mmCIF file of C-alpha atoms in Angstrom:
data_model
loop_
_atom_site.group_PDB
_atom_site.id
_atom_site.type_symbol
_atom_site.label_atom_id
_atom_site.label_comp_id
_atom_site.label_asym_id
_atom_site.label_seq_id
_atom_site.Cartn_x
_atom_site.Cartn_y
_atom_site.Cartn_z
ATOM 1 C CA UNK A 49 -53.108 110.906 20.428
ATOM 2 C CA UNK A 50 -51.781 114.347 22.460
ATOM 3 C CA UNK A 51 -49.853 113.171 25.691
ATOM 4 C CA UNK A 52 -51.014 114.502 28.521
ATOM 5 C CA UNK A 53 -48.785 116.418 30.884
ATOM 6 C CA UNK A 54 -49.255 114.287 34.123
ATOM 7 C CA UNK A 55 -46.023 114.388 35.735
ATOM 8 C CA UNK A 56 -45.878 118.549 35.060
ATOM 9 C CA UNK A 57 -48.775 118.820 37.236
ATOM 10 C CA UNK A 58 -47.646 116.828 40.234
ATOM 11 C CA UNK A 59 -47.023 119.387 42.296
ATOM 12 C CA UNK A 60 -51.217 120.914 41.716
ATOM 13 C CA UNK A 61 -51.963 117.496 42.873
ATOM 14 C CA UNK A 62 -49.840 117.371 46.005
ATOM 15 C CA UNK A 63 -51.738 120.801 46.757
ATOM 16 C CA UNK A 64 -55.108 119.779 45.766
ATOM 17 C CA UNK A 65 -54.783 116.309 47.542
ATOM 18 C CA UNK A 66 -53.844 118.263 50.987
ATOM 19 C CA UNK A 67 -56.293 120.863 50.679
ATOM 20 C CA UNK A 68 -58.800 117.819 50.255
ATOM 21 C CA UNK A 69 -57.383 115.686 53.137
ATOM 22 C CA UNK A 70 -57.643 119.481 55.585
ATOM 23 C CA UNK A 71 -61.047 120.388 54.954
ATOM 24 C CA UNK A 72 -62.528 116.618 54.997
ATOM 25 C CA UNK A 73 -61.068 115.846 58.011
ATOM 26 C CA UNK A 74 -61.642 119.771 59.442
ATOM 27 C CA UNK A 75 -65.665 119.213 58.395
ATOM 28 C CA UNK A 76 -65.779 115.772 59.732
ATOM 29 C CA UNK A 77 -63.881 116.093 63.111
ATOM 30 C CA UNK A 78 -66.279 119.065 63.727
ATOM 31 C CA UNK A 79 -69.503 116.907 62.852
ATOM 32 C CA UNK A 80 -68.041 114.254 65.018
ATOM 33 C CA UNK A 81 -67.218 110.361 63.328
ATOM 34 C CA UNK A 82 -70.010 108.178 63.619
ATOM 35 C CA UNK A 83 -69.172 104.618 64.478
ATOM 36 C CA UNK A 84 -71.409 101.503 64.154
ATOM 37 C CA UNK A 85 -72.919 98.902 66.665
ATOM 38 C CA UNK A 86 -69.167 97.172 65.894
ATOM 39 C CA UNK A 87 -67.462 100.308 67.686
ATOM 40 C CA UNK A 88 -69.775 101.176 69.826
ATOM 41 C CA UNK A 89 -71.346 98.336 71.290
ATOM 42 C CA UNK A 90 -75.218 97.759 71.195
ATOM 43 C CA UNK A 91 -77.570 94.646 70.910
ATOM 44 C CA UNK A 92 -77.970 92.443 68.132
ATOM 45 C CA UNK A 93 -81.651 90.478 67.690
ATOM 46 C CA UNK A 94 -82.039 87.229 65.761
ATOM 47 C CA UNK A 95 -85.496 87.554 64.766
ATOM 48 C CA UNK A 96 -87.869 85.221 63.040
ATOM 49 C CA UNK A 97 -91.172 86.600 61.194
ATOM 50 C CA UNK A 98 -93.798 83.983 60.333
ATOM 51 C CA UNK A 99 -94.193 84.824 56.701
ATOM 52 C CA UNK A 100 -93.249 87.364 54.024
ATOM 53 C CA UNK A 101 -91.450 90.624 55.821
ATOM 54 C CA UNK A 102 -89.736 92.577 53.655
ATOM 55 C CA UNK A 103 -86.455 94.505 55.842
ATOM 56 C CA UNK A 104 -87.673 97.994 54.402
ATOM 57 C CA UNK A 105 -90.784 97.227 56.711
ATOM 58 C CA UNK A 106 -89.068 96.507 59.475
ATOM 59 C CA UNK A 107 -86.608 99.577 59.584
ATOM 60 C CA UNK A 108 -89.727 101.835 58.783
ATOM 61 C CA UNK A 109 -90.885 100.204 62.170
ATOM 62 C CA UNK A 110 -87.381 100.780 64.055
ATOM 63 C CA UNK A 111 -86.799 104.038 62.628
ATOM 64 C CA UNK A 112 -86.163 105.543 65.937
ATOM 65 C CA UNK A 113 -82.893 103.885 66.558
ATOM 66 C CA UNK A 114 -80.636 105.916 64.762
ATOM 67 C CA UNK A 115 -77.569 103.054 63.937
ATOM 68 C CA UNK A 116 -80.348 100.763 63.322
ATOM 69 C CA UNK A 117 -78.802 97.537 60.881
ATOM 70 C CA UNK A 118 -81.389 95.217 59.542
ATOM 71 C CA UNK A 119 -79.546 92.156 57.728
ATOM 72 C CA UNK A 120 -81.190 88.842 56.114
ATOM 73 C CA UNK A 121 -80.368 86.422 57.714
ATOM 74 C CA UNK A 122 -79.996 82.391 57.137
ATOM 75 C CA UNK A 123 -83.402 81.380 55.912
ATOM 76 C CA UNK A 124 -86.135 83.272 54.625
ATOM 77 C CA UNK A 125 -88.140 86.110 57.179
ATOM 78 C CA UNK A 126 -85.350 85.578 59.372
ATOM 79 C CA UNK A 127 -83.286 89.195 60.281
ATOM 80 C CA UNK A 128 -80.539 90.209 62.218
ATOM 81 C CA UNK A 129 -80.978 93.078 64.159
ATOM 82 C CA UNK A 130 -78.816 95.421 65.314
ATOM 83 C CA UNK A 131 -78.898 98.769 67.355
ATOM 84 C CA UNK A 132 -76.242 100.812 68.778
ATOM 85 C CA UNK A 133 -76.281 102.034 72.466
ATOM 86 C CA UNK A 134 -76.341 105.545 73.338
ATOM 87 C CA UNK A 135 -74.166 107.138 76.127
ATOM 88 C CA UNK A 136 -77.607 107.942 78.294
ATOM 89 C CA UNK A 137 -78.831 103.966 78.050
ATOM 90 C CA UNK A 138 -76.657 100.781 79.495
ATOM 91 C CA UNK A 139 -77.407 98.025 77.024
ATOM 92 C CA UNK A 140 -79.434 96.268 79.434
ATOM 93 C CA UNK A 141 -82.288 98.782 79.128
ATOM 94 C CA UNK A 142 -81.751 99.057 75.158
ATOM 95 C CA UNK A 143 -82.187 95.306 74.983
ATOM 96 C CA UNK A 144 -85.060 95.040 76.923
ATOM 97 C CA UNK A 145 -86.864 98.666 75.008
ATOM 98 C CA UNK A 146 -86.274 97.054 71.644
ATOM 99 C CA UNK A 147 -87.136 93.587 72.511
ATOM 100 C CA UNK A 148 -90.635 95.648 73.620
ATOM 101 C CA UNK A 149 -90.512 97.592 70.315
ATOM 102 C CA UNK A 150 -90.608 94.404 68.038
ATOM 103 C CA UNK A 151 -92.872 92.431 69.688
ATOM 104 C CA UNK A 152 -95.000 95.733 69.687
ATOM 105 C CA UNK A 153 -95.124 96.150 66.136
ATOM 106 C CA UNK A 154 -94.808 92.569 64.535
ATOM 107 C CA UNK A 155 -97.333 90.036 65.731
ATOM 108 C CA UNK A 156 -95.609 87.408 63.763
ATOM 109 C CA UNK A 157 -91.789 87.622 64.682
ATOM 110 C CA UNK A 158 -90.010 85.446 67.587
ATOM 111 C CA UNK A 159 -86.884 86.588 68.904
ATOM 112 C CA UNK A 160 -84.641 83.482 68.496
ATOM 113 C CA UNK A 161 -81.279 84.765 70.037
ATOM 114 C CA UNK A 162 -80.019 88.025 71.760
ATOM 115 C CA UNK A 163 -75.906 89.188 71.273
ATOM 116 C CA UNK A 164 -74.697 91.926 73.680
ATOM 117 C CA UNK A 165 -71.712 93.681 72.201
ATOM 118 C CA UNK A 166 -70.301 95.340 75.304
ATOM 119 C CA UNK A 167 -67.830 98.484 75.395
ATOM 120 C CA UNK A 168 -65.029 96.438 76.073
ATOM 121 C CA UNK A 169 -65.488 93.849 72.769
ATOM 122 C CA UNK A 170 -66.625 97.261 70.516
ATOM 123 C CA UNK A 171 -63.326 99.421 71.543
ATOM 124 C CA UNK A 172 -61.205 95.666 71.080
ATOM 125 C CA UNK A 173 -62.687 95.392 67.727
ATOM 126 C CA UNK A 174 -62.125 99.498 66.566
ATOM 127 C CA UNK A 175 -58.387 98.999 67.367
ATOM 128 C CA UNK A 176 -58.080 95.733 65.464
ATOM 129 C CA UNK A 177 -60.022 97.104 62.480
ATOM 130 C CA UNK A 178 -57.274 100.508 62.658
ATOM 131 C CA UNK A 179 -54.595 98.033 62.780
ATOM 132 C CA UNK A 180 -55.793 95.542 59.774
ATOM 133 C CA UNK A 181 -55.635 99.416 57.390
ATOM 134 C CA UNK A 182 -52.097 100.266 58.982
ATOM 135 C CA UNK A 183 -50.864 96.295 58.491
ATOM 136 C CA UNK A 184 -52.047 96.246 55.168
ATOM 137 C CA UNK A 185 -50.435 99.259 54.086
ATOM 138 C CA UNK A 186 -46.871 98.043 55.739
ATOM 139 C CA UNK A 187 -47.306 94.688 54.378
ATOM 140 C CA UNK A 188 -48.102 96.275 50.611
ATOM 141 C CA UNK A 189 -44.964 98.866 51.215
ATOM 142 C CA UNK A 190 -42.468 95.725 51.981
ATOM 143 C CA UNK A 191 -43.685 94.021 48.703
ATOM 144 C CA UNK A 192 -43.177 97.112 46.636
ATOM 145 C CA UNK A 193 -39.673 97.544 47.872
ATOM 146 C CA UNK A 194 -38.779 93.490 46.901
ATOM 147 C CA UNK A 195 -40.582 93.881 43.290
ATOM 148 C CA UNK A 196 -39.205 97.165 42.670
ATOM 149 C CA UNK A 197 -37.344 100.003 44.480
ATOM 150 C CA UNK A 198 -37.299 100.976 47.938
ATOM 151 C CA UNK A 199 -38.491 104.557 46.659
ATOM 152 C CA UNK A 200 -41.311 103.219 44.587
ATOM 153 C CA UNK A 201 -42.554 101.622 48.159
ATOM 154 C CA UNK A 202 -42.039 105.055 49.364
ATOM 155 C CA UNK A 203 -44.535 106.545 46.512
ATOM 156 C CA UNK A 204 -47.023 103.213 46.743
ATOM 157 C CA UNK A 205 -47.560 103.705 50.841
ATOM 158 C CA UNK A 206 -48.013 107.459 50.536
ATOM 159 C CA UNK A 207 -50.461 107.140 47.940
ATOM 160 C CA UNK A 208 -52.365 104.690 49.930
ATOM 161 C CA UNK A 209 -51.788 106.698 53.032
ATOM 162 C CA UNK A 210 -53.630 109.675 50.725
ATOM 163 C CA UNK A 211 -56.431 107.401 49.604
ATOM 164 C CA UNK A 212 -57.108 106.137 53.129
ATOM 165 C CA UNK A 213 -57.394 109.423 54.713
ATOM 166 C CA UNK A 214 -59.280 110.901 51.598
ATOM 167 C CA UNK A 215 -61.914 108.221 51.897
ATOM 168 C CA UNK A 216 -62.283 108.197 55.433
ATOM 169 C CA UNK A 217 -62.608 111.987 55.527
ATOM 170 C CA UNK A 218 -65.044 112.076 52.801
ATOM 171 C CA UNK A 219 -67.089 109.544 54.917
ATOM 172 C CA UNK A 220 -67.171 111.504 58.330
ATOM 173 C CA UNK A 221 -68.445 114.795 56.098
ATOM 174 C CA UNK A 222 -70.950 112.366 54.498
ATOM 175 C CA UNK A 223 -72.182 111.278 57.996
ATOM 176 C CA UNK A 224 -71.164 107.661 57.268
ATOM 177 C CA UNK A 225 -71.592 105.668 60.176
ATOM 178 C CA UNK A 226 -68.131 103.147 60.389
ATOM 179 C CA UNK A 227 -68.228 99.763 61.431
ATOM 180 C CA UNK A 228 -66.655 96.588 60.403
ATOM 181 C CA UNK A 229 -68.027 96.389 56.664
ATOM 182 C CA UNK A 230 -66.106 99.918 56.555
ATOM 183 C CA UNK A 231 -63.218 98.059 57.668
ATOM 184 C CA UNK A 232 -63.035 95.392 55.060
ATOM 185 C CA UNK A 233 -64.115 98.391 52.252
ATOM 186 C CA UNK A 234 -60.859 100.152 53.187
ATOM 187 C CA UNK A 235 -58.845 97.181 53.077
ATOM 188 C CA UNK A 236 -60.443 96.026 49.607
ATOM 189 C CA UNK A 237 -59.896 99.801 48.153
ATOM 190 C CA UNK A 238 -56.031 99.585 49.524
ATOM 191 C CA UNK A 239 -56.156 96.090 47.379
ATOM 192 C CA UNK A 240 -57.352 97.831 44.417
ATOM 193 C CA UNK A 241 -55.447 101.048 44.582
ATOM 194 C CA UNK A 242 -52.251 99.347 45.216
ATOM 195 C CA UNK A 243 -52.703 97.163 42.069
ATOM 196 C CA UNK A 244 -53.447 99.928 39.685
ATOM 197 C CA UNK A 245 -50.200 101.282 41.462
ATOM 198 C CA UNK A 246 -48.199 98.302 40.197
ATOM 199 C CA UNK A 247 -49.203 97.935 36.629
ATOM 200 C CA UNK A 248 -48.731 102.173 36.400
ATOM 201 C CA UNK A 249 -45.029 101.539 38.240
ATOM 202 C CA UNK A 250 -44.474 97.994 35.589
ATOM 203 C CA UNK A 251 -45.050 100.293 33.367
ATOM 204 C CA UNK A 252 -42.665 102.724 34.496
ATOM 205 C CA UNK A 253 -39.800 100.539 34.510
ATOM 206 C CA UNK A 254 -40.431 98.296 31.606
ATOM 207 C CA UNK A 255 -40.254 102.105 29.484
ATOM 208 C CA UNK A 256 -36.754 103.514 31.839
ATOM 209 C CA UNK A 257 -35.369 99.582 31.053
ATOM 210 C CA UNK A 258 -35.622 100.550 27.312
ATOM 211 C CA UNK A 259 -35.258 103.922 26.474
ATOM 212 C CA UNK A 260 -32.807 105.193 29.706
ATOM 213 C CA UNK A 261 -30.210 107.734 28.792
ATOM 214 C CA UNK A 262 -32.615 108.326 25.530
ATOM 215 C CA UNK A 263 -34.617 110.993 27.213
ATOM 216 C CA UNK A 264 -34.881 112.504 30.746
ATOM 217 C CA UNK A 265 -36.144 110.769 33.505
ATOM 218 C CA UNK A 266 -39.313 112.330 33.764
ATOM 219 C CA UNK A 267 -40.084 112.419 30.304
ATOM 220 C CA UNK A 268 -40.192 108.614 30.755
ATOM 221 C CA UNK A 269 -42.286 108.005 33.656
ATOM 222 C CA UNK A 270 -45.081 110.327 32.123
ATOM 223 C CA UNK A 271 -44.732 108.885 28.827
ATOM 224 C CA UNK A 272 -45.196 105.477 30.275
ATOM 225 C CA UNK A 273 -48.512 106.627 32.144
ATOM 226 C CA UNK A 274 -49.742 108.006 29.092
ATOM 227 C CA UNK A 275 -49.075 104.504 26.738
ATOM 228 C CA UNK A 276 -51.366 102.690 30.328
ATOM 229 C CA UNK A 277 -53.966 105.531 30.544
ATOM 230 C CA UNK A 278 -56.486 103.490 28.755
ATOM 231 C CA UNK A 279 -55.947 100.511 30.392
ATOM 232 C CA UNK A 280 -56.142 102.660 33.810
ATOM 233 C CA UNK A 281 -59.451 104.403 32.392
ATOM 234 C CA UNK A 282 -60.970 101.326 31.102
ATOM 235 C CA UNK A 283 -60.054 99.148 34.846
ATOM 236 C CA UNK A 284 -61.388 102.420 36.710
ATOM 237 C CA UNK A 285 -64.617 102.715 34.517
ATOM 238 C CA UNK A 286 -65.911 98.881 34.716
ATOM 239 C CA UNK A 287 -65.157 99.035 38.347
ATOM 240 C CA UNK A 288 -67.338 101.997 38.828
ATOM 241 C CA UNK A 289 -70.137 101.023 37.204
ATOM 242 C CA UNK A 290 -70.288 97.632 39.445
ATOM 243 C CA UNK A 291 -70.115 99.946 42.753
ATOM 244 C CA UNK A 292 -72.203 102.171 41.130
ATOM 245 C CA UNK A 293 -74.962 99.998 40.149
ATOM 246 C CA UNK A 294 -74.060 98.073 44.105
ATOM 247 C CA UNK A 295 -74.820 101.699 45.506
ATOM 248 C CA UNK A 296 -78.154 102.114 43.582
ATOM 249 C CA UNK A 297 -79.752 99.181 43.335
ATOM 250 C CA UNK A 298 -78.061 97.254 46.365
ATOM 251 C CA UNK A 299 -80.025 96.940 49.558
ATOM 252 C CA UNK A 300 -79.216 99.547 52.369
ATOM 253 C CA UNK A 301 -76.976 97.117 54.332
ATOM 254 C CA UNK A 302 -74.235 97.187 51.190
ATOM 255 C CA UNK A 303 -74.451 100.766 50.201
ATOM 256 C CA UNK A 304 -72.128 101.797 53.504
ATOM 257 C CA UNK A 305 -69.574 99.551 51.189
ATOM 258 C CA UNK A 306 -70.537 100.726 47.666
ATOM 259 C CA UNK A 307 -70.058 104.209 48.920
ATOM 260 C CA UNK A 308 -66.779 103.803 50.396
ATOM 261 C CA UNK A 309 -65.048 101.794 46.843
ATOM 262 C CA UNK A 310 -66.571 104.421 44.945
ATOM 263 C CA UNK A 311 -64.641 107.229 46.676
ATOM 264 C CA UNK A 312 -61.362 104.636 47.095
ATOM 265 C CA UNK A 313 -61.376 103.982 43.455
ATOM 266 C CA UNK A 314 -61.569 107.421 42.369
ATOM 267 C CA UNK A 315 -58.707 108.399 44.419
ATOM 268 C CA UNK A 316 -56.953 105.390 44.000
ATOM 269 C CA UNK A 317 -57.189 105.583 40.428
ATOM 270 C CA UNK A 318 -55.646 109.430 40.752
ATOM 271 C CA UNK A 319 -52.965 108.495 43.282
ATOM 272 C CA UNK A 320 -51.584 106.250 41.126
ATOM 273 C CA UNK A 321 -51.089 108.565 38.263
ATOM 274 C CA UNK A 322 -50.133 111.747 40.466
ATOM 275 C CA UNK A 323 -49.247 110.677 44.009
ATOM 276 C CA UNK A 324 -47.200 107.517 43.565
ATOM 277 C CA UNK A 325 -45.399 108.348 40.165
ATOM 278 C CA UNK A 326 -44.951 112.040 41.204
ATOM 279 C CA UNK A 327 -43.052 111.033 44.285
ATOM 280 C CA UNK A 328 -40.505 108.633 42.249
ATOM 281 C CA UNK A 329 -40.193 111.362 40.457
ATOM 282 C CA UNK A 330 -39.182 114.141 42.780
ATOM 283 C CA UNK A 331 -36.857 111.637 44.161
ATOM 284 C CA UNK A 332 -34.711 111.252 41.199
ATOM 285 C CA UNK A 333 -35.033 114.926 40.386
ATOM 286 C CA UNK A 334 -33.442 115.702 43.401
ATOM 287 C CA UNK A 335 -30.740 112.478 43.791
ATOM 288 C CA UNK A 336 -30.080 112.205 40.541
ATOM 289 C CA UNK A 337 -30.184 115.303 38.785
ATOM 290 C CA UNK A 338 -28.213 114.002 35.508
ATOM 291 C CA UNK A 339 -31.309 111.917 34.576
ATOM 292 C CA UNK A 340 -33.049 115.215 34.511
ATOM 293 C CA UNK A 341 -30.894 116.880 31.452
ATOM 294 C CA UNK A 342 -32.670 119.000 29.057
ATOM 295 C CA UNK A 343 -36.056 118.226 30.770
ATOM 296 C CA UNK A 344 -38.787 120.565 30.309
ATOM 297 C CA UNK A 345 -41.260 119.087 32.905
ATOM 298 C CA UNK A 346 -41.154 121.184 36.359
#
């Protein structure tokens, strides 16, 4: 089987990955993020319909609220309901205008319990969501640098760094509205990515342990990703079709979190091969240019 060049075209990456980051974030600052009853405060409606009321019906219904959430919830025909507040409305007035709206248009439903998320609890709960990402990513950095080297925790942080800010600007082009399920998306795609991370940087190692001084440095490292390719293909693949099939098939209150892994994976799966490696790399190229004889990789 032909070896693919990965390490030679590191540096396309590093260009391609910023132009990427630039324009998603450019796009999406300019449409303005859109953030969830979670970040923005709003009312949430515990609703009970007597019979058979399928959640499709009921956001047909609400349609009008534009962060409208419509989640099953305990039994059957009961719902949780939740709008965001606008910056023309207090919450007050949305509570009471929605409270109107259901009662208008199912017959059947009793409200059982009302939740006012106010802008105090919603800005409280945005910080601690930005500070669960940046925590994880530390927390994943310190482990690399125990298991392996200091630079390969280097490599693994940037590369989540990249697949964090790839993701989220992706999702502000796509109009995706973040909340708290975004949240735990972006920490479950940092779980992923930095796993496929580990096994490509085992890898790594394992193949410098037993063939060092036999060929240059970077000759290694992209032979190693090369002899785990399939196993990063065949990881990358399965998981897609899962999220995939999530995002199709799913019901609209999951698909916010389908879409998000299905952009982290992707990326992940890339950072891992160019991001993460290709910094190790560049690091030894430069500090330890005898592992670098006779190389003919760039």
């Amino acid at each position: 089987m032909k070896k693919i060049n990965f390490i030679g075209k590191r540096h396309f990456a590093y260009i391609l990955s910023l132009l990427i980051i630039i324009f998603s974030w450019t796009i999406g600052l300019k449409i303005g993020p859109q953030f969830g009853v979670d970040f923005t405060g709003g009312v949430a409606l515990q609703v009970k319909f007597n019979g058979k009321v399928n959640s499709n019906i009921i956001r047909e219904k609400l349609k009008k609220y534009p962060s409208l959430m419509v989640q099953n919830f305990g039994k059957e025909g009961e719902y949780l309901i939740r709008v965001g507040v606008s910056k023309k409305e207090d919450i007050e007035t949305l509570s009471n205008r929605l409270k109107e709206d259901i009662e208008k248009n199912f017959e059947n439903a009793t409200i059982e319990a009302i939740n006012v998320i106010g802008p105090s609890v919603s800005e409280q709960l945005k910080k601690k969501g930005i500070l669960a990402v940046l925590y994880a990513v530390i927390a994943m950095g310190i482990y690399i640098a125990f298991r392996f080297e200091p630079i390969f925790a280097l490599g693994a942080v940037i590369a989540l760094i990249h697949d964090v800010l790839i993701t989220v600007g992706l999702l502000m082009v796509l109009r995706q509205s973040f909340d708290l399920q975004i949240i735990a998306a972006l920490l479950t795609l940092i779980g992923y990515s930095i796993n496929d991370t580990i096994v490509v940087f085992d890898r790594i190692r394992e193949k410098i342990q037993r063939e060092r001084g036999k060929k240059p440095f970077d000759i290694l490292v992209n032979e190693a990703i090369n002899e785990n390719l399939s196993r990063t293909v065949i990881t990358s693949l399965t998981t897609l079709i899962v999220v995939i099939t999530l995002y199709l098939f799913g019901s609209p209150n999951i698909k916010p979190f389908a879409l998000t892994l299905l952009i982290g994976v992707i990326t992940g799966t890339y950072s891992s091969i160019f991001i993460a490696s290709g910094i190790v790399v560049d690091y030894y190229k430069y500090k330890k240019k005898d592992l670098f004889a006779l190389s003919k990789i760039k």
